[in-house]
Coordinates of C-alpha atoms in Angstrom, one line a residue:
Chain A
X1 CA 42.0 -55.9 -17.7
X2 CA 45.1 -56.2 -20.4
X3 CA 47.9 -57.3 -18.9
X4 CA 51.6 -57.4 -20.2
X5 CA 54.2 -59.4 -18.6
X6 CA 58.4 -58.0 -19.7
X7 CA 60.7 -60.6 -18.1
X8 CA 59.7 -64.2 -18.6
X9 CA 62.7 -66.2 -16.8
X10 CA 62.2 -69.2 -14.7
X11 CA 60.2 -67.2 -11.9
X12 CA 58.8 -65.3 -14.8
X13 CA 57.5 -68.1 -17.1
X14 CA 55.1 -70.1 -14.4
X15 CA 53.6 -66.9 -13.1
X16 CA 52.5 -65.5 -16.6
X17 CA 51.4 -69.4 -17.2
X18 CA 49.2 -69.1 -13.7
X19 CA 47.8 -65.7 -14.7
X20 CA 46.7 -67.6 -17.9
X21 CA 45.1 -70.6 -15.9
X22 CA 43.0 -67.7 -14.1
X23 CA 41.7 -66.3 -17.3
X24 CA 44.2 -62.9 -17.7
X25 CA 45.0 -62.7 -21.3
X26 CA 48.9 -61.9 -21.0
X27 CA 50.8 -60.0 -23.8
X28 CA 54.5 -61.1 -23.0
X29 CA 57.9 -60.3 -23.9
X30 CA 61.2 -61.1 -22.9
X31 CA 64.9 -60.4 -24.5
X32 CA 65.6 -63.9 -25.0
X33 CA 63.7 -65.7 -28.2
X34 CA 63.6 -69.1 -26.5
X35 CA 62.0 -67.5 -23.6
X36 CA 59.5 -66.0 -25.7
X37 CA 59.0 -69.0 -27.5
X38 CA 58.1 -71.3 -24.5
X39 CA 55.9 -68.5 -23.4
X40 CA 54.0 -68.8 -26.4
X41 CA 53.6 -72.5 -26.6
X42 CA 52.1 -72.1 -23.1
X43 CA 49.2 -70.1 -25.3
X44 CA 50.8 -66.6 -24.2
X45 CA 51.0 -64.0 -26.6
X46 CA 54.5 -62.3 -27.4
X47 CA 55.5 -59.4 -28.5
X48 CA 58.3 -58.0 -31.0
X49 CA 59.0 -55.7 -28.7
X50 CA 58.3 -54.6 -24.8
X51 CA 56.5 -51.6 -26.2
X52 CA 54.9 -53.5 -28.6
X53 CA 53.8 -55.9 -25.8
X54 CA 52.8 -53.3 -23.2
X55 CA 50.9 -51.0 -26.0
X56 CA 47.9 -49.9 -24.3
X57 CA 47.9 -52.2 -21.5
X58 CA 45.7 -51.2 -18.4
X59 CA 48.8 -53.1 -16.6
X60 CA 52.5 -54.1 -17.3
X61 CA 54.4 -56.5 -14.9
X62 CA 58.1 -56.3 -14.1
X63 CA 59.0 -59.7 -13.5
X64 CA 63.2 -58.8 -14.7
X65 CA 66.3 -59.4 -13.2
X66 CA 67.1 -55.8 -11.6
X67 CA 66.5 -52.5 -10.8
X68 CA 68.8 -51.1 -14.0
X69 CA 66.8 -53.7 -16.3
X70 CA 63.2 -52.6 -15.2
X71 CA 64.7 -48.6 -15.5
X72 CA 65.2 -50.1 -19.1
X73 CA 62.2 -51.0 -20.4
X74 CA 59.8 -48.4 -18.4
X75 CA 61.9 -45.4 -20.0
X76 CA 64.7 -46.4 -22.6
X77 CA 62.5 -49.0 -24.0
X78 CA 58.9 -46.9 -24.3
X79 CA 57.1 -49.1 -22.3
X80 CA 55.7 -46.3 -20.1
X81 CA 54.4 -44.4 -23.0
X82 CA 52.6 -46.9 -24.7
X83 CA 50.6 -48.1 -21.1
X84 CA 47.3 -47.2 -21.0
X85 CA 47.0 -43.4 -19.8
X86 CA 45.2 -44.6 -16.7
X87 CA 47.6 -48.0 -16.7
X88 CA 49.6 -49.5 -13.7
X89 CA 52.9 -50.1 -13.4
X90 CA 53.6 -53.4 -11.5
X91 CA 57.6 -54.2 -10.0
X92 CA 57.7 -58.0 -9.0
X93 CA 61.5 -57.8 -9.1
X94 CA 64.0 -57.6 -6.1
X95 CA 65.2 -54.1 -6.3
X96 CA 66.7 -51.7 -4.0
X97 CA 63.8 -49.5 -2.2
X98 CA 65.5 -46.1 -3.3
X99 CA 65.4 -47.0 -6.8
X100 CA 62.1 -48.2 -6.4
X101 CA 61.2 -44.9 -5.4
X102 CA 62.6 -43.0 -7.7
X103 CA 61.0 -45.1 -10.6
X104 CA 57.8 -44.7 -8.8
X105 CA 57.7 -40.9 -8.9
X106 CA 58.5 -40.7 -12.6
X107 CA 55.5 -43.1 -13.5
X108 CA 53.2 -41.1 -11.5
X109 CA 54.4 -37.7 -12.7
X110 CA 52.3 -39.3 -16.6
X111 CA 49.7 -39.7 -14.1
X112 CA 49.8 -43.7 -14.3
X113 CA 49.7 -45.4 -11.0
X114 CA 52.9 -47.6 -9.5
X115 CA 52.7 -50.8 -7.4
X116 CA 55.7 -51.9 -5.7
X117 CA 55.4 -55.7 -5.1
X118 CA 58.5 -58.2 -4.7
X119 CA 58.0 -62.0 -4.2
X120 CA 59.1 -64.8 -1.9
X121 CA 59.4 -68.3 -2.5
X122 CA 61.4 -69.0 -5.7
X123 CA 61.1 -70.9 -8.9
X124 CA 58.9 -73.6 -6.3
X125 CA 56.7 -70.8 -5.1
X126 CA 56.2 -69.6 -8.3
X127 CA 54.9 -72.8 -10.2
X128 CA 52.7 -73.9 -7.6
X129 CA 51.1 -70.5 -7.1
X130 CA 52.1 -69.9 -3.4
X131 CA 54.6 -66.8 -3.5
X132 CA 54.7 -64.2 -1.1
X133 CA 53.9 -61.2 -2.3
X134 CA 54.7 -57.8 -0.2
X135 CA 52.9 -55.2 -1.5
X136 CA 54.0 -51.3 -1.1
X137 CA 50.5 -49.4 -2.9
X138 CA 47.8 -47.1 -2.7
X139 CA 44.6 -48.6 -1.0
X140 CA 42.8 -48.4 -4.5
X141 CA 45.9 -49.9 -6.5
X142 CA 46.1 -52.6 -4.0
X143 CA 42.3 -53.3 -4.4
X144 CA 42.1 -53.5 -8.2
X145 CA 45.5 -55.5 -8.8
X146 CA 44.3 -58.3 -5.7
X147 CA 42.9 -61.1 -8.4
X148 CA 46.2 -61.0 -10.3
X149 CA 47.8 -60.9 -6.9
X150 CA 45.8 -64.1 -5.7
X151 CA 46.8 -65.6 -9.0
X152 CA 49.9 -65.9 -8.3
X153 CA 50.6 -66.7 -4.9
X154 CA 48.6 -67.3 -1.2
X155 CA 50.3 -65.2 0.9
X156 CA 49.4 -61.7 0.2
X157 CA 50.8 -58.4 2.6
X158 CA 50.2 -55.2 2.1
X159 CA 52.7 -53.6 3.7
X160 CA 52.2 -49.5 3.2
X161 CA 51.0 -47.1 0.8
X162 CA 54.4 -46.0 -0.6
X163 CA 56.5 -47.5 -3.7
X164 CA 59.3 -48.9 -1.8
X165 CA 58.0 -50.1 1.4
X166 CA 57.4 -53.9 0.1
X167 CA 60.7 -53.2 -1.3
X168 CA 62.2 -52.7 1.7
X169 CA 60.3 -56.0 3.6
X170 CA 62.2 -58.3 1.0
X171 CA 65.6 -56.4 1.6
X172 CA 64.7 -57.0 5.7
X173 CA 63.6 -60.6 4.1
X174 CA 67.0 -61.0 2.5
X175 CA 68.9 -59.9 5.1
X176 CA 68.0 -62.6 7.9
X177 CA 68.2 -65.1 5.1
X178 CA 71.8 -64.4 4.1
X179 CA 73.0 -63.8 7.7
X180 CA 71.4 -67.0 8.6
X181 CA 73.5 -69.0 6.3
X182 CA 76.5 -67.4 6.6
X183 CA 76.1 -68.0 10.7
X184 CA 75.4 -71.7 10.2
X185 CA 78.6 -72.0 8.4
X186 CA 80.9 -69.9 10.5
X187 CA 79.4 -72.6 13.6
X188 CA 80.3 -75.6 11.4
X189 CA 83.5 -73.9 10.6
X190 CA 84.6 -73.6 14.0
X191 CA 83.4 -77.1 15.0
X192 CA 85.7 -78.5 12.4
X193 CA 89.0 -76.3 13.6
X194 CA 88.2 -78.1 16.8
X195 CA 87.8 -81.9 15.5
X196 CA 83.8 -82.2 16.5
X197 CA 81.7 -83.9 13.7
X198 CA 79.3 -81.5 12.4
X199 CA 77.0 -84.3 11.4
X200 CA 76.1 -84.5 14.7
X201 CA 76.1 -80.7 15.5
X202 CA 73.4 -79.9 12.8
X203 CA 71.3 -82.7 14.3
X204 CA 72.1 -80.5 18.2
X205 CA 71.6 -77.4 16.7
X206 CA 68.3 -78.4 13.8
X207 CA 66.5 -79.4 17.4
X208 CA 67.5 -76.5 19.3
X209 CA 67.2 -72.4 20.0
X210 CA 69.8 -72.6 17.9
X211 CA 67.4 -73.7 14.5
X212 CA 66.5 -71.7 11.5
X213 CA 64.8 -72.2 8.2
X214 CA 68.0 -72.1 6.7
X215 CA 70.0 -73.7 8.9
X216 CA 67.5 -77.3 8.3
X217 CA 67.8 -76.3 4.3
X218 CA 71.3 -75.5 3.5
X219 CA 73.1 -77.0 7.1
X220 CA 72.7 -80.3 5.2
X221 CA 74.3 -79.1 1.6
X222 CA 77.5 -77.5 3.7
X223 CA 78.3 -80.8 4.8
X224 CA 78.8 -82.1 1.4
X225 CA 82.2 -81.2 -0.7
X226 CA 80.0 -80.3 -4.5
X227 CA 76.0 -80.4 -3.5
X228 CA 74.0 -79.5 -6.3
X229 CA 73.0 -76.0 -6.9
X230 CA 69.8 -75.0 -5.1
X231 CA 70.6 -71.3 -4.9
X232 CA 73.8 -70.0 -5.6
X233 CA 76.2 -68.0 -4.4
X234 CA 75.9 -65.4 -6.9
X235 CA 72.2 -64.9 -5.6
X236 CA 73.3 -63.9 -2.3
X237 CA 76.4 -61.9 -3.6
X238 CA 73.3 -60.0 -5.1
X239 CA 70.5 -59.8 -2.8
X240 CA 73.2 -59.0 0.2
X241 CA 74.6 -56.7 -2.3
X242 CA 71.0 -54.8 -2.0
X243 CA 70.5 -54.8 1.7
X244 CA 73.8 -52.6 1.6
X245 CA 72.4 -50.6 -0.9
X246 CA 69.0 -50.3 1.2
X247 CA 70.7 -49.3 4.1
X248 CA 73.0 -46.8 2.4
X249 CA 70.1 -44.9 0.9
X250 CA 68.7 -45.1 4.4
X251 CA 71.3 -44.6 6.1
X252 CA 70.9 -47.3 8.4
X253 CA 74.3 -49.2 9.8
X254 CA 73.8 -52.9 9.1
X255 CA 77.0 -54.5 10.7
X256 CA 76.0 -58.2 10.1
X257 CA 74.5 -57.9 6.9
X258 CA 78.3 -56.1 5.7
X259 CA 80.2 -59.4 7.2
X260 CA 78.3 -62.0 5.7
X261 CA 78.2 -59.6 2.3
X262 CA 82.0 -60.3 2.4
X263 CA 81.9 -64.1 3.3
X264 CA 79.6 -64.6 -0.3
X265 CA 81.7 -61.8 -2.1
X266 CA 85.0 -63.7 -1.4
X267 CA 83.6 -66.9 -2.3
X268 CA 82.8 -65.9 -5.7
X269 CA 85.6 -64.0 -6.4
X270 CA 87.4 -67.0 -5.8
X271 CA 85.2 -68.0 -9.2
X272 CA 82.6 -69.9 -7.2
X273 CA 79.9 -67.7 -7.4
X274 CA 77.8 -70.4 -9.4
X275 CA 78.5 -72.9 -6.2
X276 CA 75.1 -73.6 -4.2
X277 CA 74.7 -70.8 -2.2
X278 CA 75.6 -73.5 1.0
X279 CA 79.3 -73.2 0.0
X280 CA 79.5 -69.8 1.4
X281 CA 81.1 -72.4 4.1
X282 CA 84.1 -72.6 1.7
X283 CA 85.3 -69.2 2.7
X284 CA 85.3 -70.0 6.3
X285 CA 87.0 -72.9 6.0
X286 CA 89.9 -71.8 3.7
X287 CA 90.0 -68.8 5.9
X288 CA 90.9 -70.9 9.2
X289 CA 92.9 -73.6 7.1
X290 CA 96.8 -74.3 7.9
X291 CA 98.9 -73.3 4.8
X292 CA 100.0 -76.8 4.0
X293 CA 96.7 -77.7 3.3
X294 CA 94.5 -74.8 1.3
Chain B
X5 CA 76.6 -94.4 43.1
X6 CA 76.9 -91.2 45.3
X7 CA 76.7 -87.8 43.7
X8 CA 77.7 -84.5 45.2
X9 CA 75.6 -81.6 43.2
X10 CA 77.8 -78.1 43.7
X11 CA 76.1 -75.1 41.7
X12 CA 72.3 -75.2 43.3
X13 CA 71.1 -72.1 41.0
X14 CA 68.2 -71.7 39.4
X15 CA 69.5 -74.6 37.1
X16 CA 70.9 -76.2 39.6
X17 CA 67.4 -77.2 42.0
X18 CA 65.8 -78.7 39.6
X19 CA 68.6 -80.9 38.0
X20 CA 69.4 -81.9 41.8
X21 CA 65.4 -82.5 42.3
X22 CA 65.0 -84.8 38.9
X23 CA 68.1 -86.8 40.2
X24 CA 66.7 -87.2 43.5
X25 CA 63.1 -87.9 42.0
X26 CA 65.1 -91.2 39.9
X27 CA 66.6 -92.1 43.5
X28 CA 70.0 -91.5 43.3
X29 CA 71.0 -89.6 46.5
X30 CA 72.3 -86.1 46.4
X31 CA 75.1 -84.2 48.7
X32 CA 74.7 -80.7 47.8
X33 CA 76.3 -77.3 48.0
X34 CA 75.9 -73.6 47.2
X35 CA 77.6 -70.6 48.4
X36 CA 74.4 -69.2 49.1
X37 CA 73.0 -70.6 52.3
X38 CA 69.0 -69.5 50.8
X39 CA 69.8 -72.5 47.7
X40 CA 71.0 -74.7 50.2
X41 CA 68.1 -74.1 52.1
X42 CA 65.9 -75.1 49.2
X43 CA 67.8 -78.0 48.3
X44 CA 67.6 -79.2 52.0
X45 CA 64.0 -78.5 51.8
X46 CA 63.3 -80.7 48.7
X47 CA 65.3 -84.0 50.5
X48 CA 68.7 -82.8 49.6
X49 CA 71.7 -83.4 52.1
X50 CA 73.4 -80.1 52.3
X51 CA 77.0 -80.0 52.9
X52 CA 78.6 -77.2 55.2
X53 CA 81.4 -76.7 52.3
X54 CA 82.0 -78.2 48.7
X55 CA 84.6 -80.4 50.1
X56 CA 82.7 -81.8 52.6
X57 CA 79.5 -82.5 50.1
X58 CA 81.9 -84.1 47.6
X59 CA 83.8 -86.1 50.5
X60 CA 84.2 -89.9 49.1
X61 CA 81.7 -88.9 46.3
X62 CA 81.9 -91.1 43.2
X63 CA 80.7 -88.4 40.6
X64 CA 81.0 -84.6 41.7
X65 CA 78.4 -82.7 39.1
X66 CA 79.7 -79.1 38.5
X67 CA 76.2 -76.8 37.7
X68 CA 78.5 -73.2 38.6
X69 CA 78.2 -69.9 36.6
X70 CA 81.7 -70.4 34.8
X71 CA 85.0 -71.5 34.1
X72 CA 86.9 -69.4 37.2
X73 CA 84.0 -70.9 39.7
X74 CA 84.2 -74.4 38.3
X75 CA 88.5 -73.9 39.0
X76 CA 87.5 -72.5 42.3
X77 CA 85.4 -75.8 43.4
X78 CA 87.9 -78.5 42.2
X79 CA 91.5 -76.8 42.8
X80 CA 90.8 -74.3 45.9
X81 CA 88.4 -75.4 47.7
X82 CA 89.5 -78.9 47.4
X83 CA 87.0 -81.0 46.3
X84 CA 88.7 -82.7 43.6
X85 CA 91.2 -84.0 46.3
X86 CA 88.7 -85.6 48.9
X87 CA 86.5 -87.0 45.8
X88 CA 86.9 -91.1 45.6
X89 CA 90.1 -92.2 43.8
X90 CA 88.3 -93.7 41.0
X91 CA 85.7 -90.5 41.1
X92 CA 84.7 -88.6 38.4
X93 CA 84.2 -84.9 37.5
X94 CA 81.2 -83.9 35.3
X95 CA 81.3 -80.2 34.4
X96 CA 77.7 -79.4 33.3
X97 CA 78.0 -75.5 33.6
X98 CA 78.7 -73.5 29.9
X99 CA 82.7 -72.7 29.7
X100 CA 85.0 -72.6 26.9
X101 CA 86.5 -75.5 25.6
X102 CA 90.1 -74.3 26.2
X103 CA 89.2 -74.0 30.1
X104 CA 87.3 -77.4 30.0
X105 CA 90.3 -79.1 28.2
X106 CA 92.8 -77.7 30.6
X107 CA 90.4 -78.6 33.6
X108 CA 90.1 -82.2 32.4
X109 CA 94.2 -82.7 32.1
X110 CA 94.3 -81.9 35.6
X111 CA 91.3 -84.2 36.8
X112 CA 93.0 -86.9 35.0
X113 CA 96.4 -86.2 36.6
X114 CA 95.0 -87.5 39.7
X115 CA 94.0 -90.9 38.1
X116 CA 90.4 -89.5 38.0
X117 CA 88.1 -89.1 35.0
X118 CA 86.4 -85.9 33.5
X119 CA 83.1 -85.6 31.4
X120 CA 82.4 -82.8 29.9
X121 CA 78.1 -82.1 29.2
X122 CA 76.8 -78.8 29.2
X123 CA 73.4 -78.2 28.9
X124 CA 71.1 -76.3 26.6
X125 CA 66.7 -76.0 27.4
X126 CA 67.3 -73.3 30.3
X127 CA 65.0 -73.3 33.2
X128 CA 62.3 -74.9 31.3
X129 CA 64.5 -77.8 30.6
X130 CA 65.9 -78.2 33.7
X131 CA 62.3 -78.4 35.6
X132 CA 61.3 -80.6 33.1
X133 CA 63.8 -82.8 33.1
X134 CA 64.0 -82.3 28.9
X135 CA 67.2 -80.5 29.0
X136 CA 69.9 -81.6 25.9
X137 CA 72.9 -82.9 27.0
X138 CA 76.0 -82.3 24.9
X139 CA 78.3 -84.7 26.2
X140 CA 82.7 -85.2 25.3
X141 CA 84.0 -87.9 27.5
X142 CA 85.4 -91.5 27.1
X143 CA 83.0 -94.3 26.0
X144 CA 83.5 -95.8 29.4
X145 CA 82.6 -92.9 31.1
X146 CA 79.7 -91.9 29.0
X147 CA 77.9 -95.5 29.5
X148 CA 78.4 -95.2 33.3
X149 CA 76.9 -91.3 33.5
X150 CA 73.9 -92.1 31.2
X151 CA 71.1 -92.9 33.7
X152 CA 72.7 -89.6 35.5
X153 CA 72.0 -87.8 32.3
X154 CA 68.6 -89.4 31.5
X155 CA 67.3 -87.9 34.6
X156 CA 68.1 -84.8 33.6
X157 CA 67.6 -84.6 30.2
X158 CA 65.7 -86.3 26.7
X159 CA 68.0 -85.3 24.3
X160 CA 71.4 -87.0 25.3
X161 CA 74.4 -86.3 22.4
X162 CA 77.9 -87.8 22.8
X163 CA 80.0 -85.7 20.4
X164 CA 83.1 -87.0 21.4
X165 CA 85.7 -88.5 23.2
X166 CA 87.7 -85.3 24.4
X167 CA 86.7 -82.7 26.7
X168 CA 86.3 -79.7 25.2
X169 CA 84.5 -81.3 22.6
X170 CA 80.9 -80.8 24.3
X171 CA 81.9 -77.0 25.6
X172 CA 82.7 -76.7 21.5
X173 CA 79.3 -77.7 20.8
X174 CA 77.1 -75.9 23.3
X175 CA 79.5 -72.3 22.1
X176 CA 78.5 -73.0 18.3
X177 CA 74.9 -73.0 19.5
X178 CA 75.2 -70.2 21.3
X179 CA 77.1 -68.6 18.1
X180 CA 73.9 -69.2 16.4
X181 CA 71.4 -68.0 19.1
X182 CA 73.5 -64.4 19.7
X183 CA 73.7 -64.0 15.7
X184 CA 69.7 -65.0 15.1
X185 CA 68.7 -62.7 17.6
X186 CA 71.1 -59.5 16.7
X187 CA 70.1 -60.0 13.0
X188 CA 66.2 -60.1 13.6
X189 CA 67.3 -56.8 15.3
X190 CA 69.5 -55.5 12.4
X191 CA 66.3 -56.1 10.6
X192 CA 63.6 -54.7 12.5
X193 CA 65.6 -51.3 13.0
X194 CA 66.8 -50.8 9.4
X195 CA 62.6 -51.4 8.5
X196 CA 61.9 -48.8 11.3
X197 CA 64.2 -46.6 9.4
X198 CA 62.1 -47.1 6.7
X199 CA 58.6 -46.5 7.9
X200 CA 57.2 -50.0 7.5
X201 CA 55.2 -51.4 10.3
X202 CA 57.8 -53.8 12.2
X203 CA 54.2 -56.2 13.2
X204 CA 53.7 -56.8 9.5
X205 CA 57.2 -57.6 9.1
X206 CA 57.5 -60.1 11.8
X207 CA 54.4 -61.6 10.2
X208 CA 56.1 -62.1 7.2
X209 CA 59.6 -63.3 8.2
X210 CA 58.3 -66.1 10.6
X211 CA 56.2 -67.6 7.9
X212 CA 59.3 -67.3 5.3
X213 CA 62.9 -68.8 5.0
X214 CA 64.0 -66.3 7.0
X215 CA 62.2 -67.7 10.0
X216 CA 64.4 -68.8 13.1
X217 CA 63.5 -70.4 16.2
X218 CA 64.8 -66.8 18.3
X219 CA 63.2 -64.7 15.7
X220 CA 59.5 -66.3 16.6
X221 CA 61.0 -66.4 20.6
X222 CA 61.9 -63.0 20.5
X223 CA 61.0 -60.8 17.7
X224 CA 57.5 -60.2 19.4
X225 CA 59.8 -59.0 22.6
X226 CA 61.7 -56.8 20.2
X227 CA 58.5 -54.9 19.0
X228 CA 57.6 -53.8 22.9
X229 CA 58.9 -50.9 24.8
X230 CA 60.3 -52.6 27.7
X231 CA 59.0 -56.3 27.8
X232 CA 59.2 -58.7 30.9
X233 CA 62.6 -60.5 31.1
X234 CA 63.0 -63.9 29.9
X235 CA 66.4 -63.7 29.6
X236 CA 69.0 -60.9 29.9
X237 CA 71.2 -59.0 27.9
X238 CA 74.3 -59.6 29.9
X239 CA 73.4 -63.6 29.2
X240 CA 74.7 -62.9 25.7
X241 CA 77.6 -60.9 26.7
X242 CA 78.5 -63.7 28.4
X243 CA 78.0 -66.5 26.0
X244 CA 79.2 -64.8 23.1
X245 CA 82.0 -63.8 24.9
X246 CA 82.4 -67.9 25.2
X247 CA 82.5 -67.9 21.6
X248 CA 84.5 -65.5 20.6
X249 CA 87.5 -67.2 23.4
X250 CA 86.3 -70.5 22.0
X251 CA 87.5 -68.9 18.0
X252 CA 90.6 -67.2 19.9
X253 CA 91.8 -70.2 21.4
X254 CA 91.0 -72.6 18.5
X255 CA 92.5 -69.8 16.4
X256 CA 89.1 -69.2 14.3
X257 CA 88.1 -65.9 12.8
X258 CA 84.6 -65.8 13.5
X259 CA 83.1 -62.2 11.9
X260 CA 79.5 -62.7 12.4
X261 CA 79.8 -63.3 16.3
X262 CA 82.0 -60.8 16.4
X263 CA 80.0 -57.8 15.3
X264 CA 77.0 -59.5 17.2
X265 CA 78.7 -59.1 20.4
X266 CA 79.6 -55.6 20.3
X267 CA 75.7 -55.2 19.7
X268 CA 75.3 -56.9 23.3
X269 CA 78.1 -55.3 24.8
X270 CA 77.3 -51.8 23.9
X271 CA 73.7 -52.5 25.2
X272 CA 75.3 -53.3 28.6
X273 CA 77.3 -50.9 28.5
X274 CA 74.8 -48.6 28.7
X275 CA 73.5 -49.9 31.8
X276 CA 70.9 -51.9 30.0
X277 CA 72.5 -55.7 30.6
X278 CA 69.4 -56.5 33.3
X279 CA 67.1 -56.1 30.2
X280 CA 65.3 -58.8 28.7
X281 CA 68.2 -59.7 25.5
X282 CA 65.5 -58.7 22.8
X283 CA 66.4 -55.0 23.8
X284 CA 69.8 -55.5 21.7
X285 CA 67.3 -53.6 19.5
X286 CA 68.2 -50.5 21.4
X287 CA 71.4 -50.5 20.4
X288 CA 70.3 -50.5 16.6
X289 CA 67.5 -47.8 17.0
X290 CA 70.0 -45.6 19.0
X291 CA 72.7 -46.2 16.5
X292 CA 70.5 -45.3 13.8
X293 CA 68.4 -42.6 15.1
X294 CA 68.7 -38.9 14.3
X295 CA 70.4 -36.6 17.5
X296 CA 67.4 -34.6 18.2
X297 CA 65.1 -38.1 19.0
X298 CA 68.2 -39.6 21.2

């Protein structure tokens, strides 16, 4: 099985690099030269081009920023044309399920297969080869593409036979994930209008009903004035940005999902969208602050 | 020390029983002659009014359903004027901190003292005697009432000096709670939309960052037709109702709460309050669903 791998960024780089450990032979390419360059030192093979990288491949992963980007190089870019006539067509990326879709019907109209497959578990989950991996394919796709699957991370769903189903787990995914934070710091928010030390409330509330993944992760980072960057706020901006988009094309109301959307927006239109994504706390706070002192 | 216990609920009992079990002896009341009955039964001494149970009492514990009943107790049916002169008030029942502060002034007008300690563990806690307690009161105060509240609870937390201060705490948790469980909701309907298997998704979300103690708690609820009650819808219509006069009189916009309430609400509204609170669902699926399947 040839594999090609178009998008070798920080999530990007360790997976092609685990595929590698496993014995795939990975044709790779990515926009950036330095990119491509520390894929090749890590004994990867690049290509001039994502067509030249995908030519005849029996698979081509998607590992790029967005939905507009993997559009790109499937059918601007002639990656789809040069895949094997029986090739795959694997999206790793976070993209909107619709457009997932859509993409998904125009690679199996040249009667190559699509596999819709986001990930969980970040930069971390990708280096140490323990992503999630929600899976939206065929019975027979999800079968063949399983070792490169298990390659990359230990927690493997298949969630339905349709392109855009897995899709639509990470938006679900993304949506508790951004509400949860946003929650945490409207709570700290309130507790500081009313003079209770949220030190102390974090340690109530980590221990309580009240917990969530989240809340132990970033609870700690709101408390601090500059934390470092984890995740930022621009991530959220984005993924929240695609649960709306998810539930337009469904046409699903998501009420909680739109307030928090605007808590992250704000916060990086105020130009502090590269903030760690804790900071979404920021906007709450100037929100309830006396003029005299925002 | 004498303690009268007013408030003998389903909360109430067992608090009253673990105080009697660490020998402190407990003058009782309830409006309902079946609690007192209980309480009588388990070695309580029953009082034929709240005045009469809290007659010469040096700590009156307040375990009623809200702020109106709490009012009712101290200021109407006298209890606050027959309690010793050096007595003290502790309001253990979930009110908002506006009501608890204006409570407290009045207490302390009489030369008496106020604690305020809500409670978070529910039922569980309170038979188990692992309830947390979230306590605003004086130093003094607190020191004195700590082997009352270590036979009650194992996770004691003085937050602050002020009353209110507790009532502010247990309202953020609650914030949290109402939000974590509307959003696993927001979730589970916009994937039902969808067509992907809500089991799967649960799977997923509790083993990733967008885990949360309610989501594990209730998301299995949320996936049932009509599960057995834990606790009720109209519990959160309550308690975020706390919240959201907790923002109003601290002047603190809190969006997320908001729009999580109105999912509560409108579940109640339909006649649905009595329903375990993981049916908030219902108020998605209808929102969401096509006319001919309503």
């Amino acid at each position: 099985m040839t594999i090609a791998f178009i998008g070798l960024g920080s999530m990007g780089i360790p997976m092609a690099r685990n595929l590698m450990s496993a014995g795939f032979q990975i044709h790779g390419y990515d926009a950036n030269p330095k990119a491509l360059s520390v894929f090749a030192a890590h004994g990867g093979r690049p290509g001039l081009s994502a067509a030249e990288a995908a030519a005849n491949a029996d698979v081509v992963i998607l590992m790029v920023v967005n939905a507009a980007q993997a559009q790109d190089v499937l059918f601007s870019d002639g990656v789809l044309d040069v895949l094997a006539p029986n090739g795959t067509v694997v999206l790793m990326a976070t993209c909107p399920p619709g457009a997932v879709k859509s993409m998904a019907d125009r690679v199996e109209r040249t009667g190559r297969s699509f596999v819709d497959a986001p990930v969980s578990g970040g930069v971390a989950g990708a280096e140490a080869a323990t992503l999630t991996i929600i899976v939206g394919a065929s019975d027979e796709s999800f079968q063949r593409l399983s070792p490169v699957f298990r390659a990359l991370g230990d927690k493997l769903f298949h969630v339905g036979t349709e392109a855009g189903q897995g899709a639509t787990v990470k938006v679900v995914n993304q949506l508790l994930c951004g509400v949860h934070i946003a929650v945490a710091a409207e709570g700290f928010a309130l507790a500081k209008k009313v003079g209770v030390d949220p030190k102390i409330i974090l340690e109530i509330l980590a221990g309580s009903s009240a917990a969530s993944w989240m809340l132990k992760d970033r609870g700690p980072r709101m408390l601090e004035e500059d934390p470092a960057v984890s995740s930022a706020v621009d991530i959220f901006v984005k993924d929240l940005g695609l649960v709306l988009d998810a539930g337009r094309e469904a046409k699903a109301a998501l009420p909680l999902a739109a307030a928090a959307y605007q808590m992250f927006l704000a916060t990086s239109g105020r130009g502090e969208g590269a903030a760690d994504d804790s900071q979404v706390i920021r906007s709450y706070n100037l929100l309830n602050q006396p003029r005299s002192s925002a």
